[in-house]
Tab-separated table of C-alpha atoms and ligand atoms in Angstrom:
chain	number	residue	atom	x	y	z
N	23	UNK	CA	7.041	8.792	-24.850
N	24	UNK	CA	8.894	6.000	-23.107
N	25	UNK	CA	6.912	3.432	-21.251
N	26	UNK	CA	6.122	4.298	-17.658
N	27	UNK	CA	6.601	1.738	-14.930
N	28	UNK	CA	4.387	2.336	-11.911
N	29	UNK	CA	4.465	-1.230	-10.553
N	30	UNK	CA	7.460	-1.059	-8.257
N	31	UNK	CA	5.749	-3.088	-5.524
N	32	UNK	CA	5.654	-6.051	-7.899
N	33	UNK	CA	9.300	-5.696	-8.749
N	34	UNK	CA	11.922	-3.059	-9.546
N	35	UNK	CA	14.649	-2.495	-12.089
N	36	UNK	CA	18.004	-3.779	-10.912
N	37	UNK	CA	20.312	-0.863	-10.159
N	38	UNK	CA	23.283	-0.754	-12.526
N	39	UNK	CA	25.744	-0.624	-9.638
N	40	UNK	CA	24.249	-3.822	-8.251
N	41	UNK	CA	24.557	-5.562	-11.613
N	42	UNK	CA	28.134	-4.387	-11.854
N	43	UNK	CA	28.942	-5.673	-8.396
N	44	UNK	CA	27.539	-9.085	-9.327
N	45	UNK	CA	29.325	-9.643	-12.661
N	46	UNK	CA	32.756	-10.839	-11.446
N	47	UNK	CA	31.046	-13.727	-9.645
N	48	UNK	CA	29.814	-15.258	-12.885
N	49	UNK	CA	33.234	-15.449	-14.456
N	50	UNK	CA	36.385	-14.456	-12.564
N	51	UNK	CA	35.417	-15.611	-9.107
N	52	UNK	CA	33.455	-18.773	-9.621
N	53	UNK	CA	34.694	-21.046	-6.837
N	54	UNK	CA	32.428	-22.986	-4.523
N	55	UNK	CA	32.538	-21.350	-1.077
N	56	UNK	CA	32.635	-24.807	0.525
N	57	UNK	CA	35.949	-25.613	-1.241
N	58	UNK	CA	39.153	-25.203	0.743
N	59	UNK	CA	41.357	-24.039	-2.110
N	60	UNK	CA	41.969	-20.436	-3.084
N	61	UNK	CA	39.019	-20.395	-5.553
N	62	UNK	CA	36.703	-21.459	-2.773
N	63	UNK	CA	38.162	-19.079	-0.213
N	64	UNK	CA	37.758	-16.169	-2.582
N	65	UNK	CA	34.084	-16.975	-3.142
N	66	UNK	CA	33.573	-17.554	0.566
N	67	UNK	CA	35.038	-14.137	1.301
N	68	UNK	CA	32.618	-12.445	-1.106
N	69	UNK	CA	29.671	-14.333	0.424
N	70	UNK	CA	30.639	-13.441	3.977
N	71	UNK	CA	31.240	-9.787	3.038
N	72	UNK	CA	27.736	-9.670	1.570
N	73	UNK	CA	26.406	-11.210	4.767
N	74	UNK	CA	28.251	-8.719	6.960
N	75	UNK	CA	26.990	-5.812	4.873
N	76	UNK	CA	23.381	-7.064	4.860
N	77	UNK	CA	23.465	-7.663	8.622
N	78	UNK	CA	24.932	-4.208	9.341
N	79	UNK	CA	22.189	-2.539	7.270
N	80	UNK	CA	19.428	-3.999	9.457
N	81	UNK	CA	21.409	-3.869	12.703
N	82	UNK	CA	21.840	-7.630	12.990
N	83	UNK	CA	24.898	-9.855	13.450
N	84	UNK	CA	26.338	-11.554	10.412
N	85	UNK	CA	25.604	-15.048	11.724
N	86	UNK	CA	21.940	-14.073	12.087
N	87	UNK	CA	21.541	-13.672	8.292
N	88	UNK	CA	20.900	-16.456	5.814
N	89	UNK	CA	20.558	-15.933	2.091
N	90	UNK	CA	17.581	-17.618	0.426
N	91	UNK	CA	16.134	-17.919	-3.057
N	92	UNK	CA	13.450	-15.248	-2.554
N	93	UNK	CA	11.154	-13.486	-0.090
N	94	UNK	CA	8.696	-16.361	-0.332
N	95	UNK	CA	11.370	-18.834	0.744
N	96	UNK	CA	12.434	-16.586	3.614
N	97	UNK	CA	8.859	-16.464	4.889
N	98	UNK	CA	8.445	-20.256	4.498
N	99	UNK	CA	11.672	-20.965	6.393
N	100	UNK	CA	10.660	-18.616	9.211
N	101	UNK	CA	7.192	-20.149	9.572
N	102	UNK	CA	7.707	-23.839	8.905
N	103	UNK	CA	11.225	-23.775	10.450
N	104	UNK	CA	9.990	-22.589	13.872
N	105	UNK	CA	6.912	-24.842	13.763
N	106	UNK	CA	9.037	-27.905	12.809
N	107	UNK	CA	11.576	-27.212	15.514
N	108	UNK	CA	8.812	-26.963	18.106
N	109	UNK	CA	7.598	-30.377	16.982
N	110	UNK	CA	4.096	-30.288	18.477
N	111	UNK	CA	0.736	-28.913	17.450
N	112	UNK	CA	0.344	-25.345	18.592
N	113	UNK	CA	-1.407	-22.038	17.957
N	114	UNK	CA	-0.209	-19.441	15.451
N	115	UNK	CA	-1.214	-15.853	14.686
N	116	UNK	CA	-1.050	-14.039	11.356
N	117	UNK	CA	-2.962	-11.188	9.800
N	118	UNK	CA	-5.685	-11.345	7.166
N	119	UNK	CA	-3.669	-9.110	4.862
N	120	UNK	CA	-0.419	-11.052	4.628
N	121	UNK	CA	1.209	-11.685	1.270
N	122	UNK	CA	0.399	-15.167	-0.055
N	123	UNK	CA	3.917	-16.266	0.866
N	124	UNK	CA	2.862	-16.016	4.483
N	125	UNK	CA	-0.909	-16.503	4.191
N	126	UNK	CA	-0.737	-19.770	2.238
N	127	UNK	CA	1.938	-21.098	4.629
N	128	UNK	CA	-0.503	-20.640	7.490
N	129	UNK	CA	-3.392	-22.116	5.457
N	130	UNK	CA	-1.170	-25.162	4.871
N	131	UNK	CA	-0.447	-25.418	8.589
N	132	UNK	CA	-4.167	-25.244	9.302
N	133	UNK	CA	-4.616	-28.250	6.982
N	134	UNK	CA	-1.954	-30.035	9.015
N	135	UNK	CA	-3.951	-29.482	12.197
N	136	UNK	CA	-2.499	-26.231	13.601
N	137	UNK	CA	-4.829	-23.592	14.989
N	138	UNK	CA	-4.376	-20.182	13.315
N	139	UNK	CA	-5.871	-16.843	14.303
N	140	UNK	CA	-6.000	-14.292	11.518
N	141	UNK	CA	-6.024	-10.727	12.874
N	142	UNK	CA	-8.447	-8.313	11.251
N	143	UNK	CA	-7.554	-4.837	10.057
N	144	UNK	CA	-9.384	-1.506	10.126
N	145	UNK	CA	-10.406	0.471	7.098
N	146	UNK	CA	-6.819	1.753	6.760
N	147	UNK	CA	-5.426	-1.771	6.680
N	148	UNK	CA	-3.906	-1.664	10.133
N	149	UNK	CA	-4.203	-4.392	12.816
N	150	UNK	CA	-5.467	-3.792	16.331
N	151	UNK	CA	-2.952	-4.348	19.129
N	152	UNK	CA	-5.840	-5.106	21.433
N	153	UNK	CA	-6.970	-7.927	19.204
N	154	UNK	CA	-3.397	-9.228	19.079
N	155	UNK	CA	-3.231	-9.209	22.883
N	156	UNK	CA	-6.526	-11.047	23.149
N	157	UNK	CA	-5.582	-13.592	20.493
N	158	UNK	CA	-2.395	-14.821	22.176
N	159	UNK	CA	-3.008	-18.202	23.858
N	160	UNK	CA	-1.142	-20.402	26.260
N	161	UNK	CA	0.044	-22.509	23.313
N	162	UNK	CA	0.867	-19.710	20.841
N	163	UNK	CA	4.256	-20.349	19.194
N	164	UNK	CA	4.522	-17.795	16.427
N	165	UNK	CA	3.080	-14.410	15.546
N	166	UNK	CA	3.582	-13.176	11.973
N	167	UNK	CA	2.696	-9.575	11.084
N	168	UNK	CA	3.918	-7.958	7.859
N	169	UNK	CA	5.832	-4.679	8.174
N	170	UNK	CA	4.033	-2.920	5.281
N	171	UNK	CA	1.332	-4.368	3.083
N	172	UNK	CA	2.105	-4.808	-0.605
N	173	UNK	CA	-1.325	-3.791	-1.965
N	174	UNK	CA	-2.165	-0.650	0.038
N	175	UNK	CA	1.104	0.081	1.806
N	176	UNK	CA	-0.351	0.105	5.332
N	177	UNK	CA	2.336	-0.009	7.999
N	178	UNK	CA	1.808	-2.243	10.964
N	179	UNK	CA	2.759	-1.360	14.552
N	180	UNK	CA	5.571	-3.899	14.715
N	181	UNK	CA	7.460	-2.305	17.622
N	182	UNK	CA	4.360	-2.150	19.766
N	183	UNK	CA	3.378	-5.702	18.888
N	184	UNK	CA	6.892	-6.841	19.794
N	185	UNK	CA	6.541	-5.165	23.216
N	186	UNK	CA	3.300	-6.996	23.881
N	187	UNK	CA	4.928	-10.254	22.991
N	188	UNK	CA	8.053	-9.617	24.976
N	189	UNK	CA	6.072	-8.808	28.133
N	190	UNK	CA	4.259	-12.116	27.766
N	191	UNK	CA	7.501	-13.917	27.131
N	192	UNK	CA	8.850	-12.699	30.426
N	193	UNK	CA	5.845	-14.266	32.162
N	194	UNK	CA	5.879	-17.550	30.274
N	195	UNK	CA	8.306	-20.443	30.038
N	196	UNK	CA	7.841	-21.069	26.309
N	197	UNK	CA	8.905	-18.360	23.952
N	198	UNK	CA	6.522	-16.840	21.450
N	199	UNK	CA	8.409	-15.964	18.301
N	200	UNK	CA	7.668	-12.862	16.237
N	201	UNK	CA	8.188	-12.887	12.481
N	202	UNK	CA	7.757	-9.941	10.119
N	203	UNK	CA	7.629	-9.948	6.352
N	204	UNK	CA	9.642	-6.801	5.626
N	205	UNK	CA	9.792	-7.345	1.870
N	206	UNK	CA	7.961	-4.086	1.172
N	207	UNK	CA	9.877	-1.962	3.640
N	208	UNK	CA	13.532	-3.028	3.495
N	209	UNK	CA	15.498	-0.434	1.639
N	210	UNK	CA	12.549	2.019	1.733
N	211	UNK	CA	12.189	2.867	5.412
N	212	UNK	CA	14.360	2.091	8.399
N	213	UNK	CA	14.412	-1.641	9.074
N	214	UNK	CA	16.298	-2.198	12.305
N	215	UNK	CA	15.697	-5.589	13.888
N	216	UNK	CA	16.682	-4.305	17.334
N	217	UNK	CA	14.188	-1.405	17.400
N	218	UNK	CA	11.535	-3.516	15.682
N	219	UNK	CA	12.052	-6.219	18.276
N	220	UNK	CA	11.427	-9.141	15.943
N	221	UNK	CA	12.946	-12.620	16.012
N	222	UNK	CA	12.618	-13.255	12.289
N	223	UNK	CA	12.515	-10.883	9.339
N	224	UNK	CA	12.167	-11.632	5.617
N	225	UNK	CA	13.558	-9.516	2.768
N	226	UNK	CA	13.698	-9.850	-1.028
N	227	UNK	CA	16.281	-8.131	-3.221
N	228	UNK	CA	14.086	-7.494	-6.244
N	229	UNK	CA	11.765	-5.187	-4.286
N	230	UNK	CA	14.697	-2.780	-3.559
N	231	UNK	CA	16.357	-2.613	-6.948
N	232	UNK	CA	18.333	-5.808	-6.538
N	233	UNK	CA	18.113	-8.949	-8.634
N	234	UNK	CA	15.159	-11.326	-8.644
N	235	UNK	CA	15.612	-14.754	-7.112
N	236	UNK	CA	17.479	-13.878	-3.939
N	237	UNK	CA	16.240	-13.090	-0.457
N	238	UNK	CA	17.519	-12.948	3.052
N	239	UNK	CA	16.135	-14.086	6.371
N	240	UNK	CA	17.163	-12.648	9.720
N	241	UNK	CA	17.062	-15.236	12.478
N	242	UNK	CA	17.775	-13.780	15.933
N	243	UNK	CA	20.379	-15.912	17.646
N	244	UNK	CA	18.791	-18.361	20.053
N	245	UNK	CA	15.654	-18.901	17.993
N	246	UNK	CA	14.773	-22.601	17.951
N	247	UNK	CA	14.457	-23.256	14.202
N	248	UNK	CA	14.947	-26.285	11.896
N	249	UNK	CA	15.694	-26.355	8.204
N	250	UNK	CA	12.814	-27.159	5.840
N	251	UNK	CA	15.009	-28.626	3.078
N	252	UNK	CA	17.952	-30.976	3.621
N	253	UNK	CA	21.349	-31.290	2.084
N	254	UNK	CA	24.538	-29.620	3.273
N	255	UNK	CA	25.683	-27.329	6.040
N	256	UNK	CA	25.305	-24.139	4.014
N	257	UNK	CA	23.816	-20.972	5.484
N	258	UNK	CA	24.201	-21.991	9.093
N	259	UNK	CA	22.594	-25.387	8.399
N	260	UNK	CA	19.382	-23.578	7.483
N	261	UNK	CA	19.427	-23.462	3.715
N	262	UNK	CA	21.444	-26.201	2.036
N	263	UNK	CA	22.635	-25.879	-1.570
N	264	UNK	CA	25.651	-24.227	-3.132
N	265	UNK	CA	25.327	-20.548	-2.409
N	266	UNK	CA	24.473	-18.039	-5.135
N	267	UNK	CA	27.389	-15.721	-4.552
N	268	UNK	CA	26.587	-13.243	-7.340
N	269	UNK	CA	23.039	-12.800	-6.123
N	270	UNK	CA	23.972	-12.491	-2.461
N	271	UNK	CA	26.463	-9.797	-3.530
N	272	UNK	CA	23.739	-8.144	-5.585
N	273	UNK	CA	21.306	-8.149	-2.664
N	274	UNK	CA	23.856	-6.603	-0.311
N	275	UNK	CA	24.865	-3.953	-2.857
N	276	UNK	CA	21.274	-3.029	-3.699
N	277	UNK	CA	20.344	-2.817	0.004
N	278	UNK	CA	23.372	-0.613	0.683
N	279	UNK	CA	22.471	1.730	-2.195
N	280	UNK	CA	18.847	1.898	-1.048
N	281	UNK	CA	19.749	2.598	2.580
N	282	UNK	CA	22.364	5.177	1.584
N	283	UNK	CA	19.893	7.138	-0.574
N	284	UNK	CA	16.800	6.386	1.518
N	285	UNK	CA	16.097	9.947	2.648
N	286	UNK	CA	16.531	11.336	-0.856
N	287	UNK	CA	14.532	8.587	-2.574
N	288	UNK	CA	11.640	8.670	-0.121
N	289	UNK	CA	11.357	12.450	-0.459
N	290	UNK	CA	11.255	12.141	-4.244
N	291	UNK	CA	8.735	9.318	-4.155
N	292	UNK	CA	6.496	11.186	-1.707
N	293	UNK	CA	6.310	14.172	-4.097
N	294	UNK	CA	5.476	11.877	-7.007
N	295	UNK	CA	2.763	10.065	-5.085
N	296	UNK	CA	1.167	13.289	-3.855
N	297	UNK	CA	1.251	14.723	-7.330
N	298	UNK	CA	-0.572	11.706	-8.760
N	299	UNK	CA	-3.017	11.481	-5.878
N	300	UNK	CA	-3.912	15.200	-5.923
N	301	UNK	CA	-4.129	15.162	-9.717
N	302	UNK	CA	-6.505	12.189	-9.777
N	303	UNK	CA	-8.696	13.662	-6.999
N	304	UNK	CA	-8.914	16.921	-8.996
N	305	UNK	CA	-9.640	15.363	-12.353
N	306	UNK	CA	-11.650	12.210	-11.749
N	307	UNK	CA	-14.963	11.926	-9.851
N	308	UNK	CA	-16.192	8.846	-7.962
N	309	UNK	CA	-12.919	7.481	-6.732
N	310	UNK	CA	-11.870	6.169	-3.357
N	311	UNK	CA	-8.376	6.057	-1.954
N	312	UNK	CA	-7.839	2.728	-0.295
N	313	UNK	CA	-5.747	3.103	2.821
N	314	UNK	CA	-4.443	6.233	4.479
N	315	UNK	CA	-1.254	8.073	3.661
N	316	UNK	CA	-0.661	8.811	7.382
N	317	UNK	CA	-0.389	5.128	8.221
N	318	UNK	CA	1.209	3.923	4.990
N	319	UNK	CA	4.547	3.611	3.257
N	320	UNK	CA	4.773	6.356	0.619
N	321	UNK	CA	5.560	4.331	-2.490
N	322	UNK	CA	2.082	2.865	-2.880
N	323	UNK	CA	-1.175	4.496	-3.999
N	324	UNK	CA	-4.218	2.253	-4.170
N	325	UNK	CA	-7.314	3.827	-5.735
N	326	UNK	CA	-10.763	2.434	-6.568
N	327	UNK	CA	-12.225	3.874	-9.733
N	328	UNK	CA	-15.839	3.175	-9.051
N	329	UNK	CA	-18.105	1.606	-11.738
N	330	UNK	CA	-15.253	0.089	-13.721
N	331	UNK	CA	-13.131	-3.073	-13.599
N	332	UNK	CA	-9.574	-2.642	-12.466
N	333	UNK	CA	-8.553	-5.208	-15.042
N	334	UNK	CA	-9.975	-3.196	-17.919
N	335	UNK	CA	-8.324	-0.049	-16.668
N	336	UNK	CA	-4.991	-1.866	-16.322
N	337	UNK	CA	-5.295	-3.086	-19.961
N	338	UNK	CA	-6.108	0.412	-21.255
N	339	UNK	CA	-3.266	1.979	-19.318
N	340	UNK	CA	-0.939	-0.692	-20.633
N	341	UNK	CA	-1.930	0.282	-24.201
N	342	UNK	CA	-1.043	3.842	-23.286
N	343	UNK	CA	2.394	2.619	-22.114
N	344	UNK	CA	1.663	2.840	-18.393
N	345	UNK	CA	2.236	-0.237	-16.193
N	346	UNK	CA	0.162	-0.554	-13.011
N	347	UNK	CA	-1.356	-3.401	-11.096
N	348	UNK	CA	-4.688	-4.434	-9.682
N	349	UNK	CA	-3.703	-5.111	-6.116
N	350	UNK	CA	-1.091	-7.835	-5.954
N	351	UNK	CA	0.607	-9.230	-9.038
N	352	UNK	CA	-0.003	-12.742	-7.753
N	353	UNK	CA	-3.743	-12.186	-7.521
N	354	UNK	CA	-4.133	-10.586	-10.915
N	355	UNK	CA	-5.752	-12.811	-13.505
N	356	UNK	CA	-8.230	-14.045	-10.939
N	357	UNK	CA	-11.458	-12.060	-10.631
N	358	UNK	CA	-11.699	-12.723	-6.882
N	359	UNK	CA	-11.651	-9.423	-5.009
N	360	UNK	CA	-8.351	-8.844	-3.226
N	361	UNK	CA	-8.191	-10.430	0.222
N	362	UNK	CA	-6.551	-7.233	1.499
N	363	UNK	CA	-9.274	-4.885	0.307
N	364	UNK	CA	-11.965	-7.295	1.562
N	365	UNK	CA	-10.321	-7.395	4.999
N	366	UNK	CA	-10.360	-3.590	5.026
N	367	UNK	CA	-14.107	-3.710	4.545
N	368	UNK	CA	-14.042	-2.220	1.096
N	369	UNK	CA	-17.171	-2.873	-0.883
N	370	UNK	CA	-16.555	-5.711	-3.400
N	371	UNK	CA	-17.637	-3.581	-6.340
N	372	UNK	CA	-15.214	-0.811	-5.374
N	373	UNK	CA	-12.534	-3.422	-4.768
N	374	UNK	CA	-12.993	-4.655	-8.363
N	375	UNK	CA	-12.145	-1.174	-9.587
N	376	UNK	CA	-8.965	-0.887	-7.562
N	377	UNK	CA	-5.636	-0.029	-9.107
N	378	UNK	CA	-2.272	0.005	-7.393
N	379	UNK	CA	0.221	2.573	-8.518
N	380	UNK	CA	3.601	1.925	-6.931
N	381	UNK	CA	6.584	4.198	-7.308
N	382	UNK	CA	10.321	3.923	-7.412
N	383	UNK	CA	13.152	6.435	-7.380
N	384	UNK	CA	13.462	6.114	-11.166
N	385	UNK	CA	10.004	7.641	-11.677
N	386	UNK	CA	9.767	11.291	-12.610
N	387	UNK	CA	7.233	14.098	-12.274
N	388	UNK	CA	6.971	14.239	-16.072
N	389	UNK	CA	5.773	10.663	-16.072
N	390	UNK	CA	3.039	11.592	-13.611
N	391	UNK	CA	2.036	14.539	-15.864
N	392	UNK	CA	1.586	12.072	-18.714
N	393	UNK	CA	-0.501	9.707	-16.552
N	394	UNK	CA	-2.705	12.597	-15.470
N	395	UNK	CA	-3.117	13.540	-19.146
N	396	UNK	CA	-4.386	10.178	-20.271
N	397	UNK	CA	-6.043	8.623	-17.228
N	398	UNK	CA	-9.201	10.792	-16.968
N	399	UNK	CA	-10.216	10.078	-20.567
N	400	UNK	CA	-9.610	6.316	-20.168
N	401	UNK	CA	-11.699	6.205	-17.009
N	402	UNK	CA	-14.476	8.252	-18.615
N	403	UNK	CA	-14.582	5.976	-21.688
N	404	UNK	CA	-14.703	2.832	-19.551
N	405	UNK	CA	-17.470	4.294	-17.406
N	406	UNK	CA	-19.534	5.129	-20.485
N	407	UNK	CA	-19.515	1.417	-21.291
N	408	UNK	CA	-20.315	0.380	-17.731
N	409	UNK	CA	-23.884	-0.631	-16.957
N	410	UNK	CA	-23.211	0.395	-13.367
N	411	UNK	CA	-22.484	4.001	-14.197
N	412	UNK	CA	-25.551	6.248	-14.250
N	413	UNK	CA	-24.244	9.689	-15.072
D	19	PLP	C1	6.988	-9.717	-3.225
D	19	PLP	C2	6.639	-10.073	-1.856
D	19	PLP	C3	6.958	-11.326	-1.281
D	19	PLP	C4	7.611	-12.409	-2.108
D	19	PLP	O1	8.914	-12.135	-2.474
D	19	PLP	P1	9.571	-12.947	-3.693
D	19	PLP	O2	11.001	-12.626	-3.624
D	19	PLP	O3	8.907	-12.498	-4.915
D	19	PLP	O4	9.279	-14.397	-3.425
D	19	PLP	C5	6.644	-11.584	0.006
D	19	PLP	N1	6.032	-10.664	0.772
D	19	PLP	C6	5.716	-9.468	0.296
D	19	PLP	C7	5.074	-8.461	1.193
D	19	PLP	C8	5.997	-9.130	-1.036
D	19	PLP	O5	5.636	-7.934	-1.479
């Protein structure tokens, strides 16, 4: 049996077509897009084509897209960039379940004297619009709410939040900006900056079968934003440094492929998820599903296997050739319960036994059959060794 990769929220395999699209830009077309000669112009053309394509796929204008080094950098530019441009202390809003790329940016701003409100979530991992409304202050500059959470997949009501903010913006002189981390949704569900109503939106190629180390940030035209690193005039003065043409091309190609086969892929992934979920419910007692399929993106299944440690289960599954995660890849290795599961009010013991299965369009039903063959025995064996288990 080949190894089974069920950790697609951590990263994905790069689609062959994306790799193929990138290759010429390592060798044949290697000019610097800032150069005026033909080598430079050729590279510039490839970069701008990638930008046009990326923009079109999220319904933005090409000059509203900058390429970055990753999703984390996109989030950092969105947050620190708007705060720096504002130039005064102010109030900011985020959620308790943001990815660390966003959460730690806000923690840093708190250290620098900014006031931050962290919105709570319900047991399904979804924010309350009422709480958002009540949290907005006279001096609120930026609201950051992720599109879908990376640990449990919960989708946030971005469009409705944007409406609340836009109504307030009509009444106020200062503009409140709205950022969303769409790293877990781009390429998987419709990401349309016009219907979402956001001012800033972060993406990362390696979460939608593109290469690692390249991201994009949508910056609605008119947003008052400053760069956070300094150098040249690249990327609309927002992200200096010679552009990574190959990776920008790879991002655009992977996003195009994902959007083109979105309906097909999401149907396939939904079947796979349901098969695993139903199979686990049928075969394994004392489990809890964290989050709710109705309000979640369908490529993530987060389950607590009560009385055992998620880490031990991950290790046993790995030995059986199955790759999963305990919540977020960044948090693994620490025995702190996940901040996302804690915010959802999940009991710390249950949170310790949580495993995230995340699916991609390369997964097959046969792989799920294999997981369902081996998982019950592994769980049973671990429970037998657990002092908490009393059966
Ligand atoms: C993976 C991820 C990021 C970070 O993206 P990188 O490209 O790995 O820096 C940010 N936000 C979310 C929700 C993610 O899942």
